[in-house]
């Protein structure tokens, strides 16, 4: 079980808070993967800090125990909430997310239901849209939306959709040179990605 965390980078509002929290369960023997999104506003008990929103656990841990302290504390909270052993965590900030999408040449995103993010003044029309990193970040973060696409559940679905699209694009390239180029590009963004996995 790997906790995937998306967090605001410096320069974004809410820096330090976790914006995305996904438990990715991987079963190597069958090559099966499942994902469960945990709402960032879930009211939880944070050891040493009392009750607060889940996304605050990341901010408190990072503030008081350094960059790895945020994911470590959030991992502990999510284990307490779900009862699942969380073996590893991986954190990417918004700049890293944009760069990863750009590194794979962007992604083609099927948008089932169009919506408008009125805070950021961005429209997403139904249909397939090729997105670069900046546009994909706006797509997965949009929550100032009237109707069902503005819910945390819709955001979680979009976040999981984009993760799968990136994975599929990397796997489907099928050309070793592409895989090497992508791995090299992703390595350049290690400053934006932290993990306790080797």
PDB file of N, CA and C in Angstrom, residues 33-126:
ATOM      1  N   UNK A  33      -3.551  -3.368  -9.580  1.00  0.00           N
ATOM      2  CA  UNK A  33      -3.411  -2.121  -8.834  1.00  0.00           C
ATOM      3  C   UNK A  33      -4.802  -1.566  -8.604  1.00  0.00           C
ATOM      4  N   UNK A  34      -5.064  -1.110  -7.396  1.00  0.00           N
ATOM      5  CA  UNK A  34      -6.318  -0.414  -7.127  1.00  0.00           C
ATOM      6  C   UNK A  34      -5.995   0.881  -6.399  1.00  0.00           C
ATOM      7  N   UNK A  35      -6.897   1.849  -6.531  1.00  0.00           N
ATOM      8  CA  UNK A  35      -6.691   3.144  -5.887  1.00  0.00           C
ATOM      9  C   UNK A  35      -7.935   3.552  -5.119  1.00  0.00           C
ATOM     10  N   UNK A  36      -7.714   4.084  -3.928  1.00  0.00           N
ATOM     11  CA  UNK A  36      -8.790   4.632  -3.111  1.00  0.00           C
ATOM     12  C   UNK A  36      -8.389   6.058  -2.743  1.00  0.00           C
ATOM     13  N   UNK A  37      -9.240   7.015  -3.061  1.00  0.00           N
ATOM     14  CA  UNK A  37      -8.969   8.404  -2.705  1.00  0.00           C
ATOM     15  C   UNK A  37      -9.580   8.714  -1.347  1.00  0.00           C
ATOM     16  N   UNK A  38      -8.816   9.423  -0.520  1.00  0.00           N
ATOM     17  CA  UNK A  38      -9.283   9.845   0.793  1.00  0.00           C
ATOM     18  C   UNK A  38      -9.517  11.361   0.716  1.00  0.00           C
ATOM     19  N   UNK A  39     -10.740  11.842   1.026  1.00  0.00           N
ATOM     20  CA  UNK A  39     -11.012  13.282   0.913  1.00  0.00           C
ATOM     21  C   UNK A  39     -10.081  14.115   1.779  1.00  0.00           C
ATOM     22  N   UNK A  40      -9.569  15.176   1.227  1.00  0.00           N
ATOM     23  CA  UNK A  40      -8.608  16.012   1.947  1.00  0.00           C
ATOM     24  C   UNK A  40      -9.236  16.734   3.120  1.00  0.00           C
ATOM     25  N   UNK A  41     -10.566  16.942   3.083  1.00  0.00           N
ATOM     26  CA  UNK A  41     -11.253  17.645   4.165  1.00  0.00           C
ATOM     27  C   UNK A  41     -11.828  16.701   5.219  1.00  0.00           C
ATOM     28  N   UNK A  42     -11.491  15.418   5.148  1.00  0.00           N
ATOM     29  CA  UNK A  42     -11.964  14.452   6.136  1.00  0.00           C
ATOM     30  C   UNK A  42     -11.495  14.895   7.526  1.00  0.00           C
ATOM     31  N   UNK A  43     -12.412  14.944   8.480  1.00  0.00           N
ATOM     32  CA  UNK A  43     -12.102  15.372   9.846  1.00  0.00           C
ATOM     33  C   UNK A  43     -11.485  14.195  10.589  1.00  0.00           C
ATOM     34  N   UNK A  44     -10.238  14.329  11.010  1.00  0.00           N
ATOM     35  CA  UNK A  44      -9.494  13.208  11.589  1.00  0.00           C
ATOM     36  C   UNK A  44      -8.758  13.642  12.854  1.00  0.00           C
ATOM     37  N   UNK A  45      -8.360  12.659  13.632  1.00  0.00           N
ATOM     38  CA  UNK A  45      -7.513  12.927  14.792  1.00  0.00           C
ATOM     39  C   UNK A  45      -6.065  12.825  14.351  1.00  0.00           C
ATOM     40  N   UNK A  46      -5.312  13.886  14.550  1.00  0.00           N
ATOM     41  CA  UNK A  46      -3.902  13.931  14.162  1.00  0.00           C
ATOM     42  C   UNK A  46      -3.070  13.827  15.437  1.00  0.00           C
ATOM     43  N   UNK A  47      -2.319  12.738  15.626  1.00  0.00           N
ATOM     44  CA  UNK A  47      -1.551  12.555  16.859  1.00  0.00           C
ATOM     45  C   UNK A  47      -0.678  13.767  17.183  1.00  0.00           C
ATOM     46  N   UNK A  48      -0.874  14.290  18.376  1.00  0.00           N
ATOM     47  CA  UNK A  48      -0.101  15.447  18.825  1.00  0.00           C
ATOM     48  C   UNK A  48      -0.703  16.782  18.438  1.00  0.00           C
ATOM     49  N   UNK A  49      -1.772  16.762  17.635  1.00  0.00           N
ATOM     50  CA  UNK A  49      -2.341  18.022  17.149  1.00  0.00           C
ATOM     51  C   UNK A  49      -3.853  18.111  17.329  1.00  0.00           C
ATOM     52  N   UNK A  50      -4.481  17.063  17.813  1.00  0.00           N
ATOM     53  CA  UNK A  50      -5.926  17.088  17.987  1.00  0.00           C
ATOM     54  C   UNK A  50      -6.648  16.820  16.678  1.00  0.00           C
ATOM     55  N   UNK A  51      -7.894  17.274  16.589  1.00  0.00           N
ATOM     56  CA  UNK A  51      -8.717  17.031  15.405  1.00  0.00           C
ATOM     57  C   UNK A  51      -8.564  18.167  14.399  1.00  0.00           C
ATOM     58  N   UNK A  52      -8.508  17.788  13.138  1.00  0.00           N
ATOM     59  CA  UNK A  52      -8.400  18.772  12.063  1.00  0.00           C
ATOM     60  C   UNK A  52      -8.689  18.060  10.751  1.00  0.00           C
ATOM     61  N   UNK A  53      -8.645  18.817   9.653  1.00  0.00           N
ATOM     62  CA  UNK A  53      -8.795  18.211   8.335  1.00  0.00           C
ATOM     63  C   UNK A  53      -7.559  17.383   8.016  1.00  0.00           C
ATOM     64  N   UNK A  54      -7.749  16.323   7.243  1.00  0.00           N
ATOM     65  CA  UNK A  54      -6.645  15.435   6.886  1.00  0.00           C
ATOM     66  C   UNK A  54      -5.488  16.194   6.252  1.00  0.00           C
ATOM     67  N   UNK A  55      -5.806  17.156   5.354  1.00  0.00           N
ATOM     68  CA  UNK A  55      -4.716  17.837   4.653  1.00  0.00           C
ATOM     69  C   UNK A  55      -3.822  18.637   5.597  1.00  0.00           C
ATOM     70  N   UNK A  56      -4.315  18.951   6.804  1.00  0.00           N
ATOM     71  CA  UNK A  56      -3.488  19.685   7.769  1.00  0.00           C
ATOM     72  C   UNK A  56      -2.393  18.797   8.353  1.00  0.00           C
ATOM     73  N   UNK A  57      -2.600  17.480   8.378  1.00  0.00           N
ATOM     74  CA  UNK A  57      -1.580  16.575   8.917  1.00  0.00           C
ATOM     75  C   UNK A  57      -0.270  16.753   8.157  1.00  0.00           C
ATOM     76  N   UNK A  58      -0.377  16.859   6.839  1.00  0.00           N
ATOM     77  CA  UNK A  58       0.827  17.041   6.028  1.00  0.00           C
ATOM     78  C   UNK A  58       1.519  18.355   6.391  1.00  0.00           C
ATOM     79  N   UNK A  59       0.738  19.416   6.526  1.00  0.00           N
ATOM     80  CA  UNK A  59       1.309  20.735   6.834  1.00  0.00           C
ATOM     81  C   UNK A  59       1.970  20.737   8.219  1.00  0.00           C
ATOM     82  N   UNK A  60       1.302  20.159   9.218  1.00  0.00           N
ATOM     83  CA  UNK A  60       1.864  20.129  10.573  1.00  0.00           C
ATOM     84  C   UNK A  60       3.167  19.330  10.603  1.00  0.00           C
ATOM     85  N   UNK A  61       3.140  18.148   9.990  1.00  0.00           N
ATOM     86  CA  UNK A  61       4.328  17.296   9.997  1.00  0.00           C
ATOM     87  C   UNK A  61       5.503  17.933   9.287  1.00  0.00           C
ATOM     88  N   UNK A  62       5.219  18.590   8.159  1.00  0.00           N
ATOM     89  CA  UNK A  62       6.287  19.246   7.397  1.00  0.00           C
ATOM     90  C   UNK A  62       6.847  20.440   8.166  1.00  0.00           C
ATOM     91  N   UNK A  63       5.939  21.205   8.785  1.00  0.00           N
ATOM     92  CA  UNK A  63       6.374  22.389   9.539  1.00  0.00           C
ATOM     93  C   UNK A  63       7.265  22.011  10.719  1.00  0.00           C
ATOM     94  N   UNK A  64       6.881  20.951  11.435  1.00  0.00           N
ATOM     95  CA  UNK A  64       7.580  20.623  12.677  1.00  0.00           C
ATOM     96  C   UNK A  64       8.686  19.580  12.530  1.00  0.00           C
ATOM     97  N   UNK A  65       8.682  18.818  11.425  1.00  0.00           N
ATOM     98  CA  UNK A  65       9.663  17.733  11.282  1.00  0.00           C
ATOM     99  C   UNK A  65      10.331  17.682   9.912  1.00  0.00           C
ATOM    100  N   UNK A  66      10.293  18.756   9.155  1.00  0.00           N
ATOM    101  CA  UNK A  66      10.984  18.797   7.869  1.00  0.00           C
ATOM    102  C   UNK A  66      10.162  18.216   6.734  1.00  0.00           C
ATOM    103  N   UNK A  67      10.755  18.204   5.544  1.00  0.00           N
ATOM    104  CA  UNK A  67      10.026  17.825   4.329  1.00  0.00           C
ATOM    105  C   UNK A  67       9.427  16.420   4.375  1.00  0.00           C
ATOM    106  N   UNK A  68      10.131  15.479   4.989  1.00  0.00           N
ATOM    107  CA  UNK A  68       9.597  14.118   5.059  1.00  0.00           C
ATOM    108  C   UNK A  68       8.606  13.943   6.208  1.00  0.00           C
ATOM    109  N   UNK A  69       8.553  14.923   7.105  1.00  0.00           N
ATOM    110  CA  UNK A  69       7.656  14.836   8.255  1.00  0.00           C
ATOM    111  C   UNK A  69       6.190  14.910   7.878  1.00  0.00           C
ATOM    112  N   UNK A  70       5.875  15.664   6.830  1.00  0.00           N
ATOM    113  CA  UNK A  70       4.483  15.780   6.392  1.00  0.00           C
ATOM    114  C   UNK A  70       3.916  14.460   5.913  1.00  0.00           C
ATOM    115  N   UNK A  71       4.566  13.820   4.930  1.00  0.00           N
ATOM    116  CA  UNK A  71       4.069  12.520   4.475  1.00  0.00           C
ATOM    117  C   UNK A  71       4.076  11.462   5.573  1.00  0.00           C
ATOM    118  N   UNK A  72       5.089  11.485   6.442  1.00  0.00           N
ATOM    119  CA  UNK A  72       5.173  10.478   7.503  1.00  0.00           C
ATOM    120  C   UNK A  72       3.989  10.604   8.457  1.00  0.00           C
ATOM    121  N   UNK A  73       3.635  11.832   8.840  1.00  0.00           N
ATOM    122  CA  UNK A  73       2.504  12.024   9.748  1.00  0.00           C
ATOM    123  C   UNK A  73       1.195  11.678   9.053  1.00  0.00           C
ATOM    124  N   UNK A  74       1.062  12.068   7.802  1.00  0.00           N
ATOM    125  CA  UNK A  74      -0.164  11.758   7.068  1.00  0.00           C
ATOM    126  C   UNK A  74      -0.324  10.244   6.891  1.00  0.00           C
ATOM    127  N   UNK A  75       0.766   9.565   6.640  1.00  0.00           N
ATOM    128  CA  UNK A  75       0.745   8.106   6.509  1.00  0.00           C
ATOM    129  C   UNK A  75       0.215   7.464   7.801  1.00  0.00           C
ATOM    130  N   UNK A  76       0.665   7.967   8.937  1.00  0.00           N
ATOM    131  CA  UNK A  76       0.220   7.452  10.236  1.00  0.00           C
ATOM    132  C   UNK A  76      -1.277   7.716  10.441  1.00  0.00           C
ATOM    133  N   UNK A  77      -1.730   8.919  10.102  1.00  0.00           N
ATOM    134  CA  UNK A  77      -3.146   9.269  10.262  1.00  0.00           C
ATOM    135  C   UNK A  77      -4.023   8.384   9.388  1.00  0.00           C
ATOM    136  N   UNK A  78      -3.609   8.183   8.136  1.00  0.00           N
ATOM    137  CA  UNK A  78      -4.420   7.387   7.214  1.00  0.00           C
ATOM    138  C   UNK A  78      -4.459   5.925   7.660  1.00  0.00           C
ATOM    139  N   UNK A  79      -3.374   5.433   8.202  1.00  0.00           N
ATOM    140  CA  UNK A  79      -3.394   4.069   8.753  1.00  0.00           C
ATOM    141  C   UNK A  79      -4.407   3.984   9.886  1.00  0.00           C
ATOM    142  N   UNK A  80      -4.426   4.996  10.769  1.00  0.00           N
ATOM    143  CA  UNK A  80      -5.363   5.004  11.885  1.00  0.00           C
ATOM    144  C   UNK A  80      -6.814   5.079  11.397  1.00  0.00           C
ATOM    145  N   UNK A  81      -7.060   5.823  10.339  1.00  0.00           N
ATOM    146  CA  UNK A  81      -8.421   6.012   9.826  1.00  0.00           C
ATOM    147  C   UNK A  81      -8.920   4.774   9.079  1.00  0.00           C
ATOM    148  N   UNK A  82      -8.050   4.186   8.247  1.00  0.00           N
ATOM    149  CA  UNK A  82      -8.495   3.096   7.364  1.00  0.00           C
ATOM    150  C   UNK A  82      -8.240   1.705   7.938  1.00  0.00           C
ATOM    151  N   UNK A  83      -7.290   1.594   8.865  1.00  0.00           N
ATOM    152  CA  UNK A  83      -6.902   0.284   9.372  1.00  0.00           C
ATOM    153  C   UNK A  83      -5.938  -0.446   8.453  1.00  0.00           C
ATOM    154  N   UNK A  84      -5.548   0.206   7.357  1.00  0.00           N
ATOM    155  CA  UNK A  84      -4.617  -0.409   6.407  1.00  0.00           C
ATOM    156  C   UNK A  84      -3.178  -0.077   6.775  1.00  0.00           C
ATOM    157  N   UNK A  85      -2.294  -1.060   6.642  1.00  0.00           N
ATOM    158  CA  UNK A  85      -0.867  -0.770   6.774  1.00  0.00           C
ATOM    159  C   UNK A  85      -0.454   0.014   5.532  1.00  0.00           C
ATOM    160  N   UNK A  86       0.155   1.163   5.734  1.00  0.00           N
ATOM    161  CA  UNK A  86       0.647   1.965   4.617  1.00  0.00           C
ATOM    162  C   UNK A  86       2.166   1.763   4.593  1.00  0.00           C
ATOM    163  N   UNK A  87       2.649   1.043   3.592  1.00  0.00           N
ATOM    164  CA  UNK A  87       4.053   0.640   3.579  1.00  0.00           C
ATOM    165  C   UNK A  87       4.988   1.745   3.110  1.00  0.00           C
ATOM    166  N   UNK A  88       4.522   2.546   2.162  1.00  0.00           N
ATOM    167  CA  UNK A  88       5.368   3.602   1.597  1.00  0.00           C
ATOM    168  C   UNK A  88       4.534   4.836   1.298  1.00  0.00           C
ATOM    169  N   UNK A  89       5.211   5.937   1.071  1.00  0.00           N
ATOM    170  CA  UNK A  89       4.548   7.134   0.592  1.00  0.00           C
ATOM    171  C   UNK A  89       5.362   7.734  -0.551  1.00  0.00           C
ATOM    172  N   UNK A  90       4.672   8.452  -1.408  1.00  0.00           N
ATOM    173  CA  UNK A  90       5.327   9.214  -2.487  1.00  0.00           C
ATOM    174  C   UNK A  90       4.585  10.535  -2.590  1.00  0.00           C
ATOM    175  N   UNK A  91       5.334  11.618  -2.606  1.00  0.00           N
ATOM    176  CA  UNK A  91       4.750  12.960  -2.636  1.00  0.00           C
ATOM    177  C   UNK A  91       5.257  13.700  -3.853  1.00  0.00           C
ATOM    178  N   UNK A  92       4.338  14.333  -4.546  1.00  0.00           N
ATOM    179  CA  UNK A  92       4.725  15.167  -5.683  1.00  0.00           C
ATOM    180  C   UNK A  92       4.077  16.532  -5.500  1.00  0.00           C
ATOM    181  N   UNK A  93       4.820  17.593  -5.778  1.00  0.00           N
ATOM    182  CA  UNK A  93       4.191  18.909  -5.670  1.00  0.00           C
ATOM    183  C   UNK A  93       3.651  19.321  -7.039  1.00  0.00           C
ATOM    184  N   UNK A  94       2.936  20.422  -7.082  1.00  0.00           N
ATOM    185  CA  UNK A  94       2.246  20.822  -8.308  1.00  0.00           C
ATOM    186  C   UNK A  94       3.212  21.057  -9.462  1.00  0.00           C
ATOM    187  N   UNK A  95       4.388  21.619  -9.171  1.00  0.00           N
ATOM    188  CA  UNK A  95       5.368  21.831 -10.243  1.00  0.00           C
ATOM    189  C   UNK A  95       5.830  20.496 -10.816  1.00  0.00           C
ATOM    190  N   UNK A  96       6.061  19.538  -9.941  1.00  0.00           N
ATOM    191  CA  UNK A  96       6.475  18.219 -10.402  1.00  0.00           C
ATOM    192  C   UNK A  96       5.397  17.538 -11.222  1.00  0.00           C
ATOM    193  N   UNK A  97       4.147  17.687 -10.788  1.00  0.00           N
ATOM    194  CA  UNK A  97       3.019  17.102 -11.530  1.00  0.00           C
ATOM    195  C   UNK A  97       2.998  17.649 -12.958  1.00  0.00           C
ATOM    196  N   UNK A  98       3.101  18.967 -13.093  1.00  0.00           N
ATOM    197  CA  UNK A  98       3.095  19.585 -14.428  1.00  0.00           C
ATOM    198  C   UNK A  98       4.254  19.059 -15.265  1.00  0.00           C
ATOM    199  N   UNK A  99       5.430  18.975 -14.649  1.00  0.00           N
ATOM    200  CA  UNK A  99       6.617  18.538 -15.385  1.00  0.00           C
ATOM    201  C   UNK A  99       6.541  17.073 -15.818  1.00  0.00           C
ATOM    202  N   UNK A 100       5.942  16.228 -14.971  1.00  0.00           N
ATOM    203  CA  UNK A 100       5.800  14.819 -15.340  1.00  0.00           C
ATOM    204  C   UNK A 100       4.884  14.693 -16.557  1.00  0.00           C
ATOM    205  N   UNK A 101       3.762  15.414 -16.549  1.00  0.00           N
ATOM    206  CA  UNK A 101       2.837  15.365 -17.691  1.00  0.00           C
ATOM    207  C   UNK A 101       3.548  15.845 -18.954  1.00  0.00           C
ATOM    208  N   UNK A 102       4.299  16.928 -18.834  1.00  0.00           N
ATOM    209  CA  UNK A 102       5.021  17.452 -20.002  1.00  0.00           C
ATOM    210  C   UNK A 102       6.106  16.478 -20.467  1.00  0.00           C
ATOM    211  N   UNK A 103       6.726  15.758 -19.505  1.00  0.00           N
ATOM    212  CA  UNK A 103       7.801  14.824 -19.848  1.00  0.00           C
ATOM    213  C   UNK A 103       7.313  13.685 -20.725  1.00  0.00           C
ATOM    214  N   UNK A 104       6.043  13.304 -20.563  1.00  0.00           N
ATOM    215  CA  UNK A 104       5.510  12.218 -21.386  1.00  0.00           C
ATOM    216  C   UNK A 104       4.819  12.757 -22.645  1.00  0.00           C
ATOM    217  N   UNK A 105       4.957  14.054 -22.893  1.00  0.00           N
ATOM    218  CA  UNK A 105       4.389  14.641 -24.109  1.00  0.00           C
ATOM    219  C   UNK A 105       2.927  15.017 -23.986  1.00  0.00           C
ATOM    220  N   UNK A 106       2.437  15.169 -22.734  1.00  0.00           N
ATOM    221  CA  UNK A 106       1.034  15.483 -22.522  1.00  0.00           C
ATOM    222  C   UNK A 106       0.181  14.227 -22.592  1.00  0.00           C
ATOM    223  N   UNK A 107      -1.084  14.378 -22.238  1.00  0.00           N
ATOM    224  CA  UNK A 107      -1.999  13.233 -22.228  1.00  0.00           C
ATOM    225  C   UNK A 107      -3.314  13.612 -22.897  1.00  0.00           C
ATOM    226  N   UNK A 108      -3.966  12.613 -23.494  1.00  0.00           N
ATOM    227  CA  UNK A 108      -5.287  12.799 -24.097  1.00  0.00           C
ATOM    228  C   UNK A 108      -6.337  12.392 -23.073  1.00  0.00           C
ATOM    229  N   UNK A 109      -7.087  13.368 -22.597  1.00  0.00           N
ATOM    230  CA  UNK A 109      -8.029  13.145 -21.497  1.00  0.00           C
ATOM    231  C   UNK A 109      -9.464  13.120 -22.010  1.00  0.00           C
ATOM    232  N   UNK A 110     -10.169  11.990 -21.854  1.00  0.00           N
ATOM    233  CA  UNK A 110     -11.592  11.957 -22.191  1.00  0.00           C
ATOM    234  C   UNK A 110     -12.393  12.624 -21.073  1.00  0.00           C
ATOM    235  N   UNK A 111     -13.035  13.734 -21.381  1.00  0.00           N
ATOM    236  CA  UNK A 111     -13.851  14.456 -20.404  1.00  0.00           C
ATOM    237  C   UNK A 111     -15.306  14.047 -20.626  1.00  0.00           C
ATOM    238  N   UNK A 112     -15.845  13.331 -19.659  1.00  0.00           N
ATOM    239  CA  UNK A 112     -17.196  12.797 -19.818  1.00  0.00           C
ATOM    240  C   UNK A 112     -18.253  13.894 -19.695  1.00  0.00           C
ATOM    241  N   UNK A 113     -18.110  14.733 -18.666  1.00  0.00           N
ATOM    242  CA  UNK A 113     -19.072  15.819 -18.439  1.00  0.00           C
ATOM    243  C   UNK A 113     -18.313  17.129 -18.359  1.00  0.00           C
ATOM    244  N   UNK A 114     -18.668  18.059 -19.230  1.00  0.00           N
ATOM    245  CA  UNK A 114     -18.004  19.343 -19.218  1.00  0.00           C
ATOM    246  C   UNK A 114     -18.336  20.133 -17.960  1.00  0.00           C
ATOM    247  N   UNK A 115     -17.437  21.055 -17.599  1.00  0.00           N
ATOM    248  CA  UNK A 115     -17.676  21.902 -16.429  1.00  0.00           C
ATOM    249  C   UNK A 115     -16.852  23.175 -16.536  1.00  0.00           C
ATOM    250  N   UNK A 116     -17.178  24.129 -15.676  1.00  0.00           N
ATOM    251  CA  UNK A 116     -16.488  25.417 -15.662  1.00  0.00           C
ATOM    252  C   UNK A 116     -16.017  25.704 -14.244  1.00  0.00           C
ATOM    253  N   UNK A 117     -14.724  25.962 -14.083  1.00  0.00           N
ATOM    254  CA  UNK A 117     -14.145  26.344 -12.795  1.00  0.00           C
ATOM    255  C   UNK A 117     -14.235  27.865 -12.711  1.00  0.00           C
ATOM    256  N   UNK A 118     -15.209  28.363 -11.926  1.00  0.00           N
ATOM    257  CA  UNK A 118     -15.462  29.803 -11.936  1.00  0.00           C
ATOM    258  C   UNK A 118     -14.410  30.611 -11.189  1.00  0.00           C
ATOM    259  N   UNK A 119     -13.655  29.991 -10.268  1.00  0.00           N
ATOM    260  CA  UNK A 119     -12.601  30.739  -9.584  1.00  0.00           C
ATOM    261  C   UNK A 119     -11.421  30.989 -10.521  1.00  0.00           C
ATOM    262  N   UNK A 120     -11.005  29.938 -11.233  1.00  0.00           N
ATOM    263  CA  UNK A 120      -9.844  30.047 -12.115  1.00  0.00           C
ATOM    264  C   UNK A 120     -10.229  30.385 -13.560  1.00  0.00           C
ATOM    265  N   UNK A 121     -11.552  30.519 -13.786  1.00  0.00           N
ATOM    266  CA  UNK A 121     -12.071  30.901 -15.109  1.00  0.00           C
ATOM    267  C   UNK A 121     -11.556  29.977 -16.217  1.00  0.00           C
ATOM    268  N   UNK A 122     -11.733  28.676 -15.992  1.00  0.00           N
ATOM    269  CA  UNK A 122     -11.311  27.680 -16.979  1.00  0.00           C
ATOM    270  C   UNK A 122     -12.483  26.764 -17.305  1.00  0.00           C
ATOM    271  N   UNK A 123     -12.686  26.537 -18.594  1.00  0.00           N
ATOM    272  CA  UNK A 123     -13.763  25.660 -19.057  1.00  0.00           C
ATOM    273  C   UNK A 123     -13.162  24.357 -19.571  1.00  0.00           C
ATOM    274  N   UNK A 124     -13.838  23.268 -19.245  1.00  0.00           N
ATOM    275  CA  UNK A 124     -13.449  21.943 -19.730  1.00  0.00           C
ATOM    276  C   UNK A 124     -14.668  21.357 -20.426  1.00  0.00           C
ATOM    277  N   UNK A 125     -14.617  21.318 -21.755  1.00  0.00           N
ATOM    278  CA  UNK A 125     -15.744  20.822 -22.537  1.00  0.00           C
ATOM    279  C   UNK A 125     -15.690  19.308 -22.662  1.00  0.00           C
ATOM    280  N   UNK A 126     -16.877  18.693 -22.730  1.00  0.00           N
ATOM    281  CA  UNK A 126     -16.957  17.240 -22.918  1.00  0.00           C
ATOM    282  C   UNK A 126     -16.270  16.855 -24.223  1.00  0.00           C
TER     283      UNK A 126
END
